[in-house]
Amino acid sequence: MTAGATRFADRLVDAIERTGTPACVGLDPVFDRIPGAARAGTHSEADAVEAFCLGIVEAVAGMVPAIKPQSACFERYGAAGLRALERTCAAARRAGLIVILDAKRGDIGISAEHYAAAASRLGADAITVNAYLGPSTVEPYLEAGLGVFILVRTSNADSNAVQSLDLTDGRSVAELMADLTVVIGEDHVGHNAYSDVGAVVAATKPDDAARLRRRMAHTLFLVPGYGAQGGSLETVRPLLDAQGRGVLVTASRSVIYPPAMEDWKAQVASAATRFADEVRPLWRRDS
Amino acid sequence: MTAGATRFADRLVDAIERTGTPACVGLDPVFDRIPGAARAGTHSEADAVEAFCLGIVEAVAGMVPAIKPQSACFERYGAAGLRALERTCAAARRAGLIVILDAKRGDIGISAEHYAAAASRLGADAITVNAYLGPSTVEPYLEAGLGVFILVRTSNADSNAVQSLDLTDGRSVAELMADLTVVIGEDHVGHNAYSDVGAVVAATKPDDAARLRRRMAHTLFLVPGYGAQGGSLETVRPLLDAQGRGVLVTASRSVIYPPAMEDWKAQVASAATRFADEVRPLWRRDS
């Protein structure tokens, strides 16, 4: 863990409780969809992406606990895109937001260590990780003090071609990843009883939800697929743990691209408030 | 495909036949292991990594058909690292080397399109891809004109925890990925009868080799694990196809870190020549 910091799971839970909602805004900036006002005065697509993301950070800070930048959207601009990502992450940290880097990295040995160094350098609190190469793809991030969300069940329809298949031991491939998530996470549990090793479990696979939650009773779920992709309060509820908590719901397009382009930051702030209020019941308050 | 270019599989086979060997040099630069002479005059770790990689490209050009830069080793230096990677790829292309970006990306939709744009921007000919999220993780790279190597069976011991498990339909998880590789690749076959969709199949899993080759009879295999990780001519041979070809064997540490530090570029050139000669029998010549 980074010096002086509490572990990721505790920082995230604290941020959720401070804002009162398990809402995470996905930053998936696509140049063509950026409002003209956010592009004004910028001199390249990477600059426009940066200005747009800094505006979103400003608009949503204090309303939601976390943001999730999509690494690909920045990497496509090479070095300039990386600088935009660095500055976006730095601004988010200064604004008190938890930063979950959606990079879906999955490598071993020294390469995994380098990816962990890259995420730490960006100031990410956690990273999404693909564990198809086994448990050793995950450990270097934990050693670097980062939280991890292992891809267990993703929101896209054709993920069924891999994740839904059944193993001879009775588990699906997704359930195998769920079990790896629990085993790897056991030694990384914080004072809130959640582990630094969370799981990505989509809101769009309701048939799998309850079974995956049973296997991962105390795991934090990062939940994509809400809103634009068809997930709803109804499809997220079966993902809650016994305490009526344990999820961090992400939405991107519905928040960052509000329909009206005028006064875009105010529009983003309203959309973020609506989203934050909507998912508020998905994290039960102490009382 | 990019304008005016033949497809990846054909370019790679042509390069293998031109050099007479299916040898690929992995560029996994780690600052601490870079020879002092290669660091001389550089002002940062990223600069040293770039100077080292440019020297290796110069040393191995003409001897081997391809290089495989490990994205993580560059990303750890942020924007400066990305610039080093861009310049390394550009130098390799100018030197006639095929560039396979070892990035193990795996995402869907617009994110996958952005990763494809990032790889194209770097001038990569092909990229390694993790298909845990299903076939749609792969297609955007093909649409961008890139070749793809899908992670099927990796060299690390603990990959068994996922890839060796058996499905109820009689396949292992690795064999499921093998079948996806074949299906996705069917519409992307070049005049050499190989597809732009290859597979990563390690030299360190001899028990799986023949079975995986049977399932992927006409697929190009990118073969890690040779040399430092214990793979050998004996463990690669069962990966050859019916024509006595179909593999591209990678070695990194044994080539790029020669024991003697003096005259390091000449040492790298000798190590590359030794490696190229060693694996030459793994691609049968027309005669």
PDB file of C-alpha atoms in Angstrom, chain A residues 28-30 70-73 75-80 82-83 86 102-108 110-115 117-118 121 130-137 151-156 158-159 161-163 165-169 171 173-174 176-177 180 229, chain B residues 28-30 70-73 75-80 82-83 86 102-108 110-115 117-118 121 130-137 151-156 158-159 161-163 165-169 171 173-174 176-177 180 229:
ATOM      1  CA  ASP A  28     -15.075   7.051 -21.894  1.00  0.00           C
ATOM      2  CA  PRO A  29     -14.438  10.228 -23.881  1.00  0.00           C
ATOM      3  CA  VAL A  30     -14.978  10.028 -27.642  1.00  0.00           C
ATOM      4  CA  GLN A  70     -11.290   4.027 -19.819  1.00  0.00           C
ATOM      5  CA  SER A  71      -7.601   3.753 -20.700  1.00  0.00           C
ATOM      6  CA  ALA A  72      -8.217   2.973 -24.397  1.00  0.00           C
ATOM      7  CA  CYS A  73      -9.893   6.343 -25.003  1.00  0.00           C
ATOM      8  CA  GLU A  75      -4.128   5.610 -25.356  1.00  0.00           C
ATOM      9  CA  ARG A  76      -5.426   6.139 -28.854  1.00  0.00           C
ATOM     10  CA  TYR A  77      -3.718   9.553 -28.796  1.00  0.00           C
ATOM     11  CA  GLY A  78      -0.329   8.128 -27.817  1.00  0.00           C
ATOM     12  CA  ALA A  79       1.888  10.244 -25.560  1.00  0.00           C
ATOM     13  CA  ALA A  80      -0.508  13.224 -25.696  1.00  0.00           C
ATOM     14  CA  LEU A  82      -1.316   9.589 -21.728  1.00  0.00           C
ATOM     15  CA  ARG A  83      -0.649  13.117 -20.513  1.00  0.00           C
ATOM     16  CA  GLU A  86      -2.381  11.672 -16.082  1.00  0.00           C
ATOM     17  CA  ASP A 102     -10.397   0.598 -16.584  1.00  0.00           C
ATOM     18  CA  ALA A 103      -7.424  -0.923 -18.380  1.00  0.00           C
ATOM     19  CA  LYS A 104      -8.281  -4.649 -18.277  1.00  0.00           C
ATOM     20  CA  ARG A 105      -4.599  -5.538 -18.110  1.00  0.00           C
ATOM     21  CA  GLY A 106      -3.581  -9.172 -17.865  1.00  0.00           C
ATOM     22  CA  ASP A 107       0.060 -10.192 -17.960  1.00  0.00           C
ATOM     23  CA  ILE A 108       2.564 -12.007 -15.783  1.00  0.00           C
ATOM     24  CA  ILE A 110       7.843  -8.367 -14.797  1.00  0.00           C
ATOM     25  CA  SER A 111       5.228  -7.200 -17.342  1.00  0.00           C
ATOM     26  CA  ALA A 112       2.513  -7.226 -14.692  1.00  0.00           C
ATOM     27  CA  GLU A 113       4.870  -5.329 -12.366  1.00  0.00           C
ATOM     28  CA  HIS A 114       5.391  -2.729 -15.077  1.00  0.00           C
ATOM     29  CA  TYR A 115       1.632  -2.371 -15.612  1.00  0.00           C
ATOM     30  CA  ALA A 117       3.946   0.773 -11.933  1.00  0.00           C
ATOM     31  CA  ALA A 118       2.165   2.488 -14.851  1.00  0.00           C
ATOM     32  CA  ARG A 121       2.308   6.520 -11.722  1.00  0.00           C
ATOM     33  CA  ASN A 130      -8.134  -9.951 -16.730  1.00  0.00           C
ATOM     34  CA  ALA A 131      -7.039 -13.155 -14.963  1.00  0.00           C
ATOM     35  CA  TYR A 132      -7.143 -15.573 -17.939  1.00  0.00           C
ATOM     36  CA  LEU A 133      -3.388 -16.059 -17.354  1.00  0.00           C
ATOM     37  CA  GLY A 134      -3.948 -17.112 -13.722  1.00  0.00           C
ATOM     38  CA  PRO A 135      -3.534 -15.698 -10.211  1.00  0.00           C
ATOM     39  CA  SER A 136      -0.041 -14.315 -10.832  1.00  0.00           C
ATOM     40  CA  THR A 137      -1.569 -11.725 -13.184  1.00  0.00           C
ATOM     41  CA  LEU A 151     -13.188  -9.473 -14.829  1.00  0.00           C
ATOM     42  CA  VAL A 152     -15.675 -12.162 -13.828  1.00  0.00           C
ATOM     43  CA  ARG A 153     -18.886 -11.543 -15.814  1.00  0.00           C
ATOM     44  CA  THR A 154     -18.954  -8.786 -18.398  1.00  0.00           C
ATOM     45  CA  SER A 155     -21.905  -6.924 -19.862  1.00  0.00           C
ATOM     46  CA  ASN A 156     -21.588  -7.773 -23.570  1.00  0.00           C
ATOM     47  CA  ASP A 158     -21.038 -12.472 -26.708  1.00  0.00           C
ATOM     48  CA  SER A 159     -19.086 -12.867 -23.465  1.00  0.00           C
ATOM     49  CA  ALA A 161     -19.186 -17.693 -25.609  1.00  0.00           C
ATOM     50  CA  VAL A 162     -16.548 -17.976 -22.868  1.00  0.00           C
ATOM     51  CA  GLN A 163     -17.931 -16.994 -19.466  1.00  0.00           C
ATOM     52  CA  LEU A 165     -19.581 -22.397 -20.455  1.00  0.00           C
ATOM     53  CA  ASP A 166     -19.739 -25.115 -17.808  1.00  0.00           C
ATOM     54  CA  LEU A 167     -16.748 -26.892 -16.319  1.00  0.00           C
ATOM     55  CA  THR A 168     -16.853 -30.564 -15.392  1.00  0.00           C
ATOM     56  CA  ASP A 169     -16.611 -29.564 -11.716  1.00  0.00           C
ATOM     57  CA  ARG A 171     -18.865 -24.308 -12.126  1.00  0.00           C
ATOM     58  CA  VAL A 173     -16.030 -20.264 -16.373  1.00  0.00           C
ATOM     59  CA  ALA A 174     -17.283 -17.038 -14.733  1.00  0.00           C
ATOM     60  CA  LEU A 176     -14.120 -20.183 -11.711  1.00  0.00           C
ATOM     61  CA  MET A 177     -13.010 -16.529 -11.966  1.00  0.00           C
ATOM     62  CA  LEU A 180     -10.086 -17.046  -7.940  1.00  0.00           C
ATOM     63  CA  GLN A 229     -26.691  -1.022 -21.735  1.00  0.00           C
TER      64      GLN A 229
ATOM     65  CA  ASP B  28      11.132  -6.390 -22.747  1.00  0.00           C
ATOM     66  CA  PRO B  29      13.507  -3.630 -21.643  1.00  0.00           C
ATOM     67  CA  VAL B  30      14.126  -3.281 -17.912  1.00  0.00           C
ATOM     68  CA  GLN B  70       6.242  -5.569 -24.494  1.00  0.00           C
ATOM     69  CA  SER B  71       3.922  -2.594 -24.029  1.00  0.00           C
ATOM     70  CA  ALA B  72       4.113  -2.650 -20.208  1.00  0.00           C
ATOM     71  CA  CYS B  73       7.858  -1.947 -20.206  1.00  0.00           C
ATOM     72  CA  GLU B  75       3.875   2.314 -20.385  1.00  0.00           C
ATOM     73  CA  ARG B  76       5.498   2.396 -16.973  1.00  0.00           C
ATOM     74  CA  TYR B  77       7.167   5.660 -18.036  1.00  0.00           C
ATOM     75  CA  GLY B  78       3.900   7.317 -19.056  1.00  0.00           C
ATOM     76  CA  ALA B  79       3.985   9.729 -22.003  1.00  0.00           C
ATOM     77  CA  ALA B  80       7.790   9.536 -22.283  1.00  0.00           C
ATOM     78  CA  LEU B  82       4.910   5.914 -25.151  1.00  0.00           C
ATOM     79  CA  ARG B  83       7.170   8.139 -27.226  1.00  0.00           C
ATOM     80  CA  GLU B  86       6.520   4.900 -30.963  1.00  0.00           C
ATOM     81  CA  ASP B 102       2.597  -7.551 -26.913  1.00  0.00           C
ATOM     82  CA  ALA B 103      -0.176  -5.637 -25.186  1.00  0.00           C
ATOM     83  CA  LYS B 104      -2.630  -8.433 -24.296  1.00  0.00           C
ATOM     84  CA  ARG B 105      -5.548  -6.049 -24.698  1.00  0.00           C
ATOM     85  CA  GLY B 106      -9.070  -7.329 -24.203  1.00  0.00           C
ATOM     86  CA  ASP B 107     -12.045  -4.993 -24.297  1.00  0.00           C
ATOM     87  CA  ILE B 108     -15.237  -4.554 -26.281  1.00  0.00           C
ATOM     88  CA  ILE B 110     -15.635   1.457 -28.706  1.00  0.00           C
ATOM     89  CA  SER B 111     -12.843   0.638 -26.224  1.00  0.00           C
ATOM     90  CA  ALA B 112     -11.547  -2.157 -28.451  1.00  0.00           C
ATOM     91  CA  GLU B 113     -11.730   0.222 -31.422  1.00  0.00           C
ATOM     92  CA  HIS B 114      -9.664   2.736 -29.476  1.00  0.00           C
ATOM     93  CA  TYR B 115      -7.058   0.091 -28.590  1.00  0.00           C
ATOM     94  CA  ALA B 117      -6.394   2.818 -33.161  1.00  0.00           C
ATOM     95  CA  ALA B 118      -3.626   3.059 -30.542  1.00  0.00           C
ATOM     96  CA  ARG B 121      -0.897   4.688 -34.525  1.00  0.00           C
ATOM     97  CA  ASN B 130      -7.107 -11.651 -24.568  1.00  0.00           C
ATOM     98  CA  ALA B 131     -10.506 -13.005 -25.642  1.00  0.00           C
ATOM     99  CA  TYR B 132     -12.015 -13.739 -22.193  1.00  0.00           C
ATOM    100  CA  LEU B 133     -14.721 -11.183 -23.076  1.00  0.00           C
ATOM    101  CA  GLY B 134     -15.649 -13.071 -26.265  1.00  0.00           C
ATOM    102  CA  PRO B 135     -15.188 -12.770 -30.049  1.00  0.00           C
ATOM    103  CA  SER B 136     -16.112  -9.086 -30.189  1.00  0.00           C
ATOM    104  CA  THR B 137     -12.859  -8.287 -28.343  1.00  0.00           C
ATOM    105  CA  LEU B 151      -3.935 -15.835 -25.902  1.00  0.00           C
ATOM    106  CA  VAL B 152      -4.707 -19.553 -25.925  1.00  0.00           C
ATOM    107  CA  ARG B 153      -2.062 -21.288 -23.776  1.00  0.00           C
ATOM    108  CA  THR B 154       0.476 -19.180 -21.917  1.00  0.00           C
ATOM    109  CA  SER B 155       3.889 -20.126 -20.609  1.00  0.00           C
ATOM    110  CA  ASN B 156       3.465 -19.485 -16.871  1.00  0.00           C
ATOM    111  CA  ASP B 158      -0.209 -20.940 -12.799  1.00  0.00           C
ATOM    112  CA  SER B 159      -2.082 -20.385 -16.065  1.00  0.00           C
ATOM    113  CA  ALA B 161      -5.576 -22.671 -12.852  1.00  0.00           C
ATOM    114  CA  VAL B 162      -7.716 -21.377 -15.729  1.00  0.00           C
ATOM    115  CA  GLN B 163      -6.520 -22.722 -19.077  1.00  0.00           C
ATOM    116  CA  LEU B 165      -9.689 -26.837 -16.660  1.00  0.00           C
ATOM    117  CA  ASP B 166     -12.073 -29.119 -18.523  1.00  0.00           C
ATOM    118  CA  LEU B 167     -15.444 -28.091 -19.905  1.00  0.00           C
ATOM    119  CA  THR B 168     -18.406 -30.457 -19.928  1.00  0.00           C
ATOM    120  CA  ASP B 169     -18.192 -30.576 -23.734  1.00  0.00           C
ATOM    121  CA  ARG B 171     -12.627 -29.306 -24.303  1.00  0.00           C
ATOM    122  CA  VAL B 173     -10.616 -23.790 -21.523  1.00  0.00           C
ATOM    123  CA  ALA B 174      -7.507 -23.359 -23.722  1.00  0.00           C
ATOM    124  CA  LEU B 176     -12.239 -23.330 -26.253  1.00  0.00           C
ATOM    125  CA  MET B 177      -9.987 -20.337 -27.020  1.00  0.00           C
ATOM    126  CA  LEU B 180     -12.622 -19.261 -31.126  1.00  0.00           C
ATOM    127  CA  GLN B 229      11.647 -20.178 -19.633  1.00  0.00           C
TER     128      GLN B 229
END
